[in-house]
mmCIF file of C-alpha atoms in Angstrom:
data_model
loop_
_atom_site.group_PDB
_atom_site.id
_atom_site.type_symbol
_atom_site.label_atom_id
_atom_site.label_comp_id
_atom_site.label_asym_id
_atom_site.label_seq_id
_atom_site.Cartn_x
_atom_site.Cartn_y
_atom_site.Cartn_z
ATOM 1 C CA MET A 1 8.805 1.621 -8.578
ATOM 2 C CA GLY A 2 8.844 4.497 -11.062
ATOM 3 C CA GLN A 3 8.055 3.557 -14.663
ATOM 4 C CA ARG A 4 10.912 3.027 -17.840
ATOM 5 C CA ARG A 5 11.364 5.831 -20.724
ATOM 6 C CA ALA A 6 12.773 4.394 -24.049
ATOM 7 C CA ARG A 7 16.470 4.656 -24.628
ATOM 8 C CA SER A 8 17.111 7.801 -25.089
ATOM 9 C CA PRO A 9 20.715 8.235 -27.970
ATOM 10 C CA ALA A 10 21.708 10.936 -26.087
ATOM 11 C CA ARG A 11 22.658 8.654 -22.956
ATOM 12 C CA GLY A 12 24.309 6.622 -24.585
ATOM 13 C CA GLY A 13 21.258 4.104 -24.556
ATOM 14 C CA VAL A 14 20.887 4.055 -20.429
ATOM 15 C CA VAL A 15 17.441 4.143 -18.677
ATOM 16 C CA THR A 16 16.107 6.596 -17.034
ATOM 17 C CA ALA A 17 13.968 6.276 -14.296
ATOM 18 C CA ARG A 18 10.528 9.469 -13.651
ATOM 19 C CA ARG A 19 11.872 10.983 -10.595
ATOM 20 C CA GLU A 20 9.283 10.116 -8.022
ATOM 21 C CA VAL A 21 8.303 12.816 -4.978
ATOM 22 C CA PRO A 22 7.387 11.073 -1.995
ATOM 23 C CA LEU A 23 3.030 10.796 -1.181
ATOM 24 C CA LEU A 24 3.299 13.187 1.700
ATOM 25 C CA VAL A 25 4.958 16.105 -0.297
ATOM 26 C CA ARG A 26 2.555 15.956 -2.289
ATOM 27 C CA LEU A 27 0.124 16.008 -0.411
ATOM 28 C CA ALA A 28 2.151 19.034 1.191
ATOM 29 C CA TRP A 29 1.367 20.342 -2.085
ATOM 30 C CA ASP A 30 -2.263 20.053 -2.347
ATOM 31 C CA CYS A 31 -2.310 22.135 0.761
ATOM 32 C CA LEU A 32 -0.716 24.540 0.015
ATOM 33 C CA ASP A 33 -3.230 24.426 -3.462
ATOM 34 C CA GLN A 34 -6.499 24.709 -1.114
ATOM 35 C CA HIS A 35 -5.099 27.153 1.186
ATOM 36 C CA ARG A 36 -4.476 29.169 -1.864
ATOM 37 C CA HIS A 37 -8.791 28.683 -2.445
ATOM 38 C CA ARG A 38 -10.209 28.462 0.995
ATOM 39 C CA ARG A 39 -9.131 29.417 4.665
ATOM 40 C CA CYS A 40 -9.296 25.899 6.925
ATOM 41 C CA GLY A 41 -10.398 25.866 10.510
ATOM 42 C CA LYS A 42 -6.598 26.141 11.811
ATOM 43 C CA CYS A 43 -5.585 29.412 9.952
ATOM 44 C CA ALA A 44 -5.898 32.894 11.756
ATOM 45 C CA GLU A 45 -7.672 36.001 10.823
ATOM 46 C CA ALA A 46 -3.782 37.198 10.186
ATOM 47 C CA GLY A 47 -3.399 34.602 7.778
ATOM 48 C CA PHE A 48 -1.080 32.408 9.545
ATOM 49 C CA CYS A 49 -1.961 28.428 9.328
ATOM 50 C CA PRO A 50 -0.126 26.075 11.797
ATOM 51 C CA VAL A 51 -1.065 23.864 9.160
ATOM 52 C CA ALA A 52 -0.090 25.341 6.044
ATOM 53 C CA GLU A 53 2.811 26.392 7.587
ATOM 54 C CA ALA A 54 4.398 22.209 8.687
ATOM 55 C CA ALA A 55 3.236 21.657 4.650
ATOM 56 C CA ARG A 56 5.897 25.174 3.221
ATOM 57 C CA HIS A 57 8.000 23.011 6.129
ATOM 58 C CA ARG A 58 8.038 19.368 4.357
ATOM 59 C CA ILE A 59 8.676 20.924 0.850
ATOM 60 C CA ARG A 60 11.627 23.125 1.626
ATOM 61 C CA GLN A 61 13.472 19.763 3.951
ATOM 62 C CA TRP A 62 12.424 17.146 0.431
ATOM 63 C CA ARG A 63 13.688 20.473 -1.640
ATOM 64 C CA ARG A 64 16.754 20.698 0.758
ATOM 65 C CA PHE A 65 17.175 17.102 0.768
ATOM 66 C CA ARG A 66 17.686 16.567 -2.648
ATOM 67 C CA HIS A 67 19.649 19.305 -3.050
ATOM 68 C CA VAL A 68 21.936 17.466 -0.029
ATOM 69 C CA TRP A 69 21.720 13.907 -2.031
ATOM 70 C CA GLY A 70 21.311 14.671 -5.054
ATOM 71 C CA ARG A 71 18.418 14.748 -7.748
ATOM 72 C CA ARG A 72 17.422 10.591 -7.906
#
């Protein structure tokens, strides 16, 4: 799963794992990065793109999930 970090005396010697972002959320961020630099074939003249909107929605849902269930 995640990579293990060294034991931290500030945390009472508890080993903490690095938080991982799901693949689909990482791909959504990549999609938004690409749309910042260039348009895709589905982008409208007004600037709306259903692909970018779906990526934003996926990121918002992930943030909501983390907020509700805790930052795991």
